[in-house]
CSV table of C-alpha atoms in Angstrom, one decimal:
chain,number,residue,atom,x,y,z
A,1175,UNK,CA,-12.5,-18.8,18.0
A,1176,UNK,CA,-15.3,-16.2,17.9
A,1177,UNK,CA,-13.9,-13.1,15.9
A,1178,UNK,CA,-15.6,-10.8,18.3
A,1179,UNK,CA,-13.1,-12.0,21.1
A,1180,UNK,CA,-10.5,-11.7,19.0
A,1181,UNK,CA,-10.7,-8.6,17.9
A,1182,UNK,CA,-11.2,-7.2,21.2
A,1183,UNK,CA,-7.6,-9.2,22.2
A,1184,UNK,CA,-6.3,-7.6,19.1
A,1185,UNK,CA,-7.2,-4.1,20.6
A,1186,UNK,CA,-5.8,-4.7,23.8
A,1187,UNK,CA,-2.6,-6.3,22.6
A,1188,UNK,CA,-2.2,-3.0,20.3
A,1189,UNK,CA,-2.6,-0.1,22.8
A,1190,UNK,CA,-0.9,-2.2,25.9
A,1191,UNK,CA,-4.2,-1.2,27.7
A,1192,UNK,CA,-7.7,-2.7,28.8
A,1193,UNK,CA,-9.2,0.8,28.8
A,1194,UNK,CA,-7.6,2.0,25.7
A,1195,UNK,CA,-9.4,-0.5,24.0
A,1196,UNK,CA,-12.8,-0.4,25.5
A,1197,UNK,CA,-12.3,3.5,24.4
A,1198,UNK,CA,-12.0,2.3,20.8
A,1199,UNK,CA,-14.6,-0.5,20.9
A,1200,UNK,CA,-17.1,1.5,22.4
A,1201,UNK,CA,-17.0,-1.0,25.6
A,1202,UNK,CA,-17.1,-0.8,29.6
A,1203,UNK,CA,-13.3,-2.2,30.4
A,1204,UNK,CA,-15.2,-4.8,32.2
A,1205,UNK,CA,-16.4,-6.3,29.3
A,1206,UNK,CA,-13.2,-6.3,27.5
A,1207,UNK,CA,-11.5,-8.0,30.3
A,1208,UNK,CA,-14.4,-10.8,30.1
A,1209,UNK,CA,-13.7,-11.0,26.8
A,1210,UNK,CA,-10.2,-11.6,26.6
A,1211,UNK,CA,-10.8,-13.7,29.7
A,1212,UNK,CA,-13.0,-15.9,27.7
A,1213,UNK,CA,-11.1,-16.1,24.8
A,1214,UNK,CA,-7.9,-17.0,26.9
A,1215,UNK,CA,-10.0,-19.7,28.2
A,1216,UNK,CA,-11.7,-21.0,25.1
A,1217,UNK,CA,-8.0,-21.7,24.2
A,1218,UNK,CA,-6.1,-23.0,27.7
A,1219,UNK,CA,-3.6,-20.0,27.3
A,1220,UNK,CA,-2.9,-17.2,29.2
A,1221,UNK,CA,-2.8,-14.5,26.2
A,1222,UNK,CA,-1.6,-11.1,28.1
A,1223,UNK,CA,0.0,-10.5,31.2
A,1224,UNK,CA,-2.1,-7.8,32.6
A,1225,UNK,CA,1.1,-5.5,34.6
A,1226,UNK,CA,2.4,-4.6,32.4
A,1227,UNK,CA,-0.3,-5.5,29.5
A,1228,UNK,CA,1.6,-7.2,27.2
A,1229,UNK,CA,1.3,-10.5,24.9
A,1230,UNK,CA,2.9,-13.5,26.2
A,1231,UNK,CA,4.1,-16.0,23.4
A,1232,UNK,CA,1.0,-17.7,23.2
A,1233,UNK,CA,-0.3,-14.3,22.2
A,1234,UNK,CA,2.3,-12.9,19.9
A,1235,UNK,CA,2.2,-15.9,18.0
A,1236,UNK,CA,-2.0,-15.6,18.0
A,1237,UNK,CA,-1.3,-12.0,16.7
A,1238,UNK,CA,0.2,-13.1,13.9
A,1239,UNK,CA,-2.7,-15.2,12.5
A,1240,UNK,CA,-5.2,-12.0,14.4
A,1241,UNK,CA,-5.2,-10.1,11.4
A,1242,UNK,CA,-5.3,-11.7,8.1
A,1243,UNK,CA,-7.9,-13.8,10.1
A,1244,UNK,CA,-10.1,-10.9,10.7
A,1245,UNK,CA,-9.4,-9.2,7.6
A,1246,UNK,CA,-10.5,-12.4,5.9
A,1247,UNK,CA,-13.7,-11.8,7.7
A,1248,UNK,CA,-14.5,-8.1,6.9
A,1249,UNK,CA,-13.3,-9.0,3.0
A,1250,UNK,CA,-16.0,-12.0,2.7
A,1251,UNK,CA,-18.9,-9.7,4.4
A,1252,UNK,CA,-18.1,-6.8,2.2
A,1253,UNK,CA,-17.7,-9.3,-0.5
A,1254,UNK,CA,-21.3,-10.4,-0.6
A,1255,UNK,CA,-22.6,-6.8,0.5
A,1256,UNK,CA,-21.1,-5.9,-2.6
A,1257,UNK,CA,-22.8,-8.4,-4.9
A,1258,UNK,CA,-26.4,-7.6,-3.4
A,1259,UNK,CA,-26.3,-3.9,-3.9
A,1260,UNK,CA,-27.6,-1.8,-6.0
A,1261,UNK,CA,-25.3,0.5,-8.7
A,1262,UNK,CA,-24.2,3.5,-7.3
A,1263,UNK,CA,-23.1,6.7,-8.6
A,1264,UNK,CA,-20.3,6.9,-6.2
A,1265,UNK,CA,-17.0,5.5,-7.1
A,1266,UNK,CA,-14.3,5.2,-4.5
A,1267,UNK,CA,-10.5,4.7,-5.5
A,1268,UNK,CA,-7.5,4.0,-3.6
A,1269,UNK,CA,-4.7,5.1,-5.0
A,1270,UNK,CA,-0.4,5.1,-4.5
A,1271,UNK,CA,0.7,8.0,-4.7
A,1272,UNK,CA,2.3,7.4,-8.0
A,1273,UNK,CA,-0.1,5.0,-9.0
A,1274,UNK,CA,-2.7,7.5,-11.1
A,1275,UNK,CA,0.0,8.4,-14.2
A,1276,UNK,CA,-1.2,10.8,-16.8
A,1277,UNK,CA,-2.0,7.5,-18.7
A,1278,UNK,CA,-4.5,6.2,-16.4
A,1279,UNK,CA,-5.7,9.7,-15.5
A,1280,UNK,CA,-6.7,10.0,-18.8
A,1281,UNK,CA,-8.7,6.7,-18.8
A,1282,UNK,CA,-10.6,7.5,-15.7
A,1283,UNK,CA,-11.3,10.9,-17.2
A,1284,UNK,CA,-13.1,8.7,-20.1
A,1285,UNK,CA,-14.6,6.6,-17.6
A,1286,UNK,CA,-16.2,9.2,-16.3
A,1287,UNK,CA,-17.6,11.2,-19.4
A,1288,UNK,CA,-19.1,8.1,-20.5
A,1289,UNK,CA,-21.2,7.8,-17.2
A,1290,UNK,CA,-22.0,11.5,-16.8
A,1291,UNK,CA,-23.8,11.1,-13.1
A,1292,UNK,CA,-20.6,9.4,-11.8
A,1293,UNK,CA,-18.9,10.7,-8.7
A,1294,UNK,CA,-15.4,9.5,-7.8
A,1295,UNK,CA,-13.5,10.1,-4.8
A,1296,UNK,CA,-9.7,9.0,-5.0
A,1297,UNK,CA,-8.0,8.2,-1.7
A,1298,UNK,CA,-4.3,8.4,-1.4
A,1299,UNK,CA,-2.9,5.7,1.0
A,1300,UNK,CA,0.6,3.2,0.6
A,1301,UNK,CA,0.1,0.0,-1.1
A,1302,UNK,CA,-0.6,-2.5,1.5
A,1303,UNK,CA,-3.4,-0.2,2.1
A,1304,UNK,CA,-4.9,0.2,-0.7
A,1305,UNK,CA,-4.9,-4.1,-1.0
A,1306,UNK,CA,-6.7,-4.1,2.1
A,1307,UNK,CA,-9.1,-0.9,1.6
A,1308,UNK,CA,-10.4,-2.7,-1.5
A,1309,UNK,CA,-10.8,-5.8,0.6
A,1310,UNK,CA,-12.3,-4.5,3.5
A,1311,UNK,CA,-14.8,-2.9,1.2
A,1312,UNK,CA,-14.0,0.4,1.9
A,1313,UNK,CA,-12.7,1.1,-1.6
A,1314,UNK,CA,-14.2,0.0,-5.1
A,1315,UNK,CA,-11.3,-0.1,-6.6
A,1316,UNK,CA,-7.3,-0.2,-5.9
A,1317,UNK,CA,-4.2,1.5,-8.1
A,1318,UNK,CA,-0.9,-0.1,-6.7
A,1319,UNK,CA,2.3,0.7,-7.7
A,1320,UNK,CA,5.8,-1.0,-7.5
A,1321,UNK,CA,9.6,-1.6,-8.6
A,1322,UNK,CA,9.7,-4.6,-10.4
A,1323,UNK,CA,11.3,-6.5,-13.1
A,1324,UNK,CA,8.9,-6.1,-17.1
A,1325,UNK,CA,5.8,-8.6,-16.6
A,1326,UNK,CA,6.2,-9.6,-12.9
A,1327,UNK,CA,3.5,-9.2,-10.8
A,1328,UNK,CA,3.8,-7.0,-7.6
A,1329,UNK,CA,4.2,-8.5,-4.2
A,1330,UNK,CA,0.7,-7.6,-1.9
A,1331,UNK,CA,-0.3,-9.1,0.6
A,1332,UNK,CA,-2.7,-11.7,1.0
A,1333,UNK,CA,-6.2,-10.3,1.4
A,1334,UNK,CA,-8.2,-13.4,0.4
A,1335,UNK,CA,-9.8,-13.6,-3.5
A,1336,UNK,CA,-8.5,-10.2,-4.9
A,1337,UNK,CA,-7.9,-9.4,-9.0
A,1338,UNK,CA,-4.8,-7.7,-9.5
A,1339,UNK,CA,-4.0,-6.8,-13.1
A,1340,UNK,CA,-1.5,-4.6,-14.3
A,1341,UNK,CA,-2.8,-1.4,-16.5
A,1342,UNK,CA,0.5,0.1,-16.9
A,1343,UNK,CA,4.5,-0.1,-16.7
A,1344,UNK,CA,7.1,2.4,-17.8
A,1345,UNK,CA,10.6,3.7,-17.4
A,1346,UNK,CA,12.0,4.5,-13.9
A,1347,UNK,CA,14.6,7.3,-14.0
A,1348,UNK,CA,17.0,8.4,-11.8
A,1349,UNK,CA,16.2,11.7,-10.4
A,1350,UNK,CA,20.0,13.9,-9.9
A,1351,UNK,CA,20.2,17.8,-9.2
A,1352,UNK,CA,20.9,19.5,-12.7
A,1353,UNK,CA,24.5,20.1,-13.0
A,1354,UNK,CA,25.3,16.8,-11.5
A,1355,UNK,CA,28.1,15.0,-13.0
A,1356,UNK,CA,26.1,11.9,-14.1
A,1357,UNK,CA,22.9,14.1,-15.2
A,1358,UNK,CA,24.1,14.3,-19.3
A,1359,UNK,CA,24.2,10.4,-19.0
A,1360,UNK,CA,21.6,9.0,-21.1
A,1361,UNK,CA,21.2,5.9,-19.3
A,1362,UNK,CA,22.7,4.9,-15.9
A,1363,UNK,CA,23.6,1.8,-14.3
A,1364,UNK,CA,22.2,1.4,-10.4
A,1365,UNK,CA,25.5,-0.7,-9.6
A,1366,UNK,CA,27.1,2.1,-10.0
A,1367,UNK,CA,25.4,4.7,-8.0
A,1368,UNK,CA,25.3,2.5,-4.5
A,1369,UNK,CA,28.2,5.1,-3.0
A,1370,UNK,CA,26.0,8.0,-3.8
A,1371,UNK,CA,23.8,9.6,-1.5
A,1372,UNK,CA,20.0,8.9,-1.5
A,1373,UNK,CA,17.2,9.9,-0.1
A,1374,UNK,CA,14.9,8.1,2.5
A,1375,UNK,CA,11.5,8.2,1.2
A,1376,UNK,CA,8.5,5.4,0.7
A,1377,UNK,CA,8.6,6.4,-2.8
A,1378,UNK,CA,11.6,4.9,-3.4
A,1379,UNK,CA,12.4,2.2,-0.9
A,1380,UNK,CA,16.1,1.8,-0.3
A,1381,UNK,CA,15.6,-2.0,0.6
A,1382,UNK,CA,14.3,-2.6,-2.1
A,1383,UNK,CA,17.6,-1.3,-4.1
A,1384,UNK,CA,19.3,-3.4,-1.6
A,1385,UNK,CA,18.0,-5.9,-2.7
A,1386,UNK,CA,18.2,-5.5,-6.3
A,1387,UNK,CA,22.1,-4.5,-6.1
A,1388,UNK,CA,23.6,-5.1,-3.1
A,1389,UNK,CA,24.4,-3.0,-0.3
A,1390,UNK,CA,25.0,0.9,-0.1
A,1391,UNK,CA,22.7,3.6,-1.1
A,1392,UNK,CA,23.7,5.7,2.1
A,1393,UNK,CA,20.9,8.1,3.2
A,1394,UNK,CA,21.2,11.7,3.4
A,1395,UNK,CA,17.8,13.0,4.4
A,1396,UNK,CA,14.5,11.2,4.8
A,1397,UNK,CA,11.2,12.4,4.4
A,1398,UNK,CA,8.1,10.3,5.8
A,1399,UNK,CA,5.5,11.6,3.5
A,1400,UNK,CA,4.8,10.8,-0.2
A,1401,UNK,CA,4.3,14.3,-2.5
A,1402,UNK,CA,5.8,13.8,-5.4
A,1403,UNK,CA,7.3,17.8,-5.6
A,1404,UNK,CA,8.8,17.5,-2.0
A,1405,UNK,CA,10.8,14.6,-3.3
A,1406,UNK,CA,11.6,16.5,-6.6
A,1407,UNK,CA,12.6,19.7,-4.6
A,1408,UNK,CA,15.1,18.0,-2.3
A,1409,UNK,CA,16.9,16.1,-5.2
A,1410,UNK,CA,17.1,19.6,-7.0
A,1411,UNK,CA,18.5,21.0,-4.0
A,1412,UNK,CA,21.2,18.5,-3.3
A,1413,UNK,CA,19.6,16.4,-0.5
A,1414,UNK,CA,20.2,12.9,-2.0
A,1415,UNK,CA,19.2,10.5,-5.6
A,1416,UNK,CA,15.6,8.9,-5.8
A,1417,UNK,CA,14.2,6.4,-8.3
A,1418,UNK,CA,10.9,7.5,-9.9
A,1419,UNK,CA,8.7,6.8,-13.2
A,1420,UNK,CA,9.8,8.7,-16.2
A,1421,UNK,CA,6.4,10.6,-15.7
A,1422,UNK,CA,6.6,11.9,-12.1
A,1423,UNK,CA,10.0,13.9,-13.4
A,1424,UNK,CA,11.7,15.6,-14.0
A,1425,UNK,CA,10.0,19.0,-12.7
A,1426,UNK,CA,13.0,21.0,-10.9
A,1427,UNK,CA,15.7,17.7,-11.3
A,1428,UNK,CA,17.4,16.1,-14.7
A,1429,UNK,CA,16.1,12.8,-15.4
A,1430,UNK,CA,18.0,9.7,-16.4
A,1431,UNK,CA,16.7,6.3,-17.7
A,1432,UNK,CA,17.8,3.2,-15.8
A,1433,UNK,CA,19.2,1.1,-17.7
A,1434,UNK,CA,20.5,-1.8,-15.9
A,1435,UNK,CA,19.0,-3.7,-13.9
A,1436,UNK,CA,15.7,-4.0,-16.3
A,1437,UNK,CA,13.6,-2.6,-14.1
A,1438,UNK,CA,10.2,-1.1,-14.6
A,1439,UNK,CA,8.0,0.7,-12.6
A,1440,UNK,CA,4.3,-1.0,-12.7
A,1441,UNK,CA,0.8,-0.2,-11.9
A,1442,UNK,CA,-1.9,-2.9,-11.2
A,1443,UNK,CA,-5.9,-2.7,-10.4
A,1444,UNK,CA,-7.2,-4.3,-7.6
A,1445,UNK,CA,-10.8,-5.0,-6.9
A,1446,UNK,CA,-13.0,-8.0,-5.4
A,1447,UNK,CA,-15.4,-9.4,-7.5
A,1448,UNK,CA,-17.6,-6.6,-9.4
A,1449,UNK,CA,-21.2,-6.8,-10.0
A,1450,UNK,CA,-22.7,-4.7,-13.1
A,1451,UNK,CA,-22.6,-1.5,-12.4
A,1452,UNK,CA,-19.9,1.7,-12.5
A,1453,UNK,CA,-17.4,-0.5,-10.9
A,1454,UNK,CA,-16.9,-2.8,-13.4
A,1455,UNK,CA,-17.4,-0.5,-15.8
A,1456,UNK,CA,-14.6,1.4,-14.8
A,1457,UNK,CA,-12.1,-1.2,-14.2
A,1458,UNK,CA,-12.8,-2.3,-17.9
A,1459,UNK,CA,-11.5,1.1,-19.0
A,1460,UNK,CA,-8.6,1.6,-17.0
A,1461,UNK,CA,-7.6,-1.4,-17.7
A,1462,UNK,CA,-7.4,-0.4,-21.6
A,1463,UNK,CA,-10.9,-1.8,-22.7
């Protein structure tokens, strides 16, 4: 299948609209109906009905191979963009939100004394993101961070040949208003906090807690974005628990280690494969060398 078609398909099947799309792809809506018409008869299959727009099955289950297809693609053109060009003094850095820990701060900050002329520019974005900024090439380097059990790897998704070593792991604590009942503990078990009330946020993803001890952890309030301090300040105020690293706490909250399950919260480095340069300089350092 030519990836030009494809992505075009991709565009249409994501706003619902042939126009929509030639808007984003800079092309007549003509064109992207030849284009989907051409693709749709590369393959035999009708791909979208066209009122309303909309995938047919054929076309949801092309969807599903659409983008790790094309993101294959843009990873092995940035790949060998990357390899033929020239050291730069611009580092760029995506980075979780919780990912860049006073630990690995401190390493970049040595990183960049070393190499005086260095610029770095850290972008925030949610892990998935960062796994695919750094393969897309639109990133040097990735910090991705995660709930997970002492040495296991976190679960990214598949972005083609990606690195991914883990710089750092430390304590997650459970974040309470002071005064709480539990906040003179000096450890807590999870089990026994799944009737409390938590709070909705992609810092701490309740599924995930699900998953790790069964069902509860009702919601009280959720919050959509990822600052550390709104988090902080709604716990403080009553709002609902959260799960954070011993070193994002525990500003306005008391902080208590988890103890059971043995759960850490870890940090790994993504990149593609690094030619000489500040790149691989830097990801030698942050990665303790």
């Amino acid at each position: 299948m030519d990836p030009h078609l494809l992505a075009t398909f991709v565009a249409v099947a994501r706003h619902g609209s042939f126009s929509a799309a030639a808007a984003e792809l800079g092309y007549t809506q003509s064109a992207v109906s030849q284009q989907v018409a051409a693709l749709e008869s590369d393959l035999g299959l009708a791909l979208l009905t066209r009122r309303p727009v909309a995938p047919t099955p054929a076309g949801r289950r092309l969807l599903e191979h659409a983008d790790p297809l094309l993101l294959r693609l843009r990873a092995a053109r940035a790949d060998v963009l990357r390899a033929a060009a020239p050291p730069g003094h611009l580092l760029r850095l995506a980075a979780t939100p919780l990912a860049l820990n006073p630990v690995l701060a401190g390493r970049l900050a040595t990183a960049c004394a070393r190499r005086p002329r260095l610029d770095v520019d850290v972008h925030t974005c949610g892990r998935d993101d960062v796994a695919v900024t750094v393969a897309r090439g639109e990133a040097d380097l990735g910090l991705a961070d995660g709930i997970v059990a002492p040495s296991d790897p976190l679960r990214l998704p598949e972005t083609g040949p990606m690195t991914a070593t883990g710089v750092a792991e430390e304590d997650l604590h459970v974040m309470l208003p002071h005064g709480h009942p539990l906040s003179g503990r000096t450890a807590l078990r999870l089990g026994d906090l799944a009737d409390a009330r938590w709070l909705r946020t992609p810092l701490c993803p309740l599924p995930r807690l699900r998953e790790l001890a069964g069902d509860g952890f009702p919601t009280a309030v959720g919050y959509d974005g990822e600052d550390v301090h709104t988090v902080l300040n709604l716990v403080a105020a009553g709002h609902g628990l959260t799960l954070l690293p011993a070193s994002a706490g525990p500003g306005p909250c008391a902080g208590v280690r988890l103890a059971e399950p043995r759960l850490v919260h870890r940090v790994e480095l993504l990149h593609a494969t690094l030619p000489d340069g500040p790149g691989s300089d830097v990801a030698a350092i942050l990665t303790g060398g």
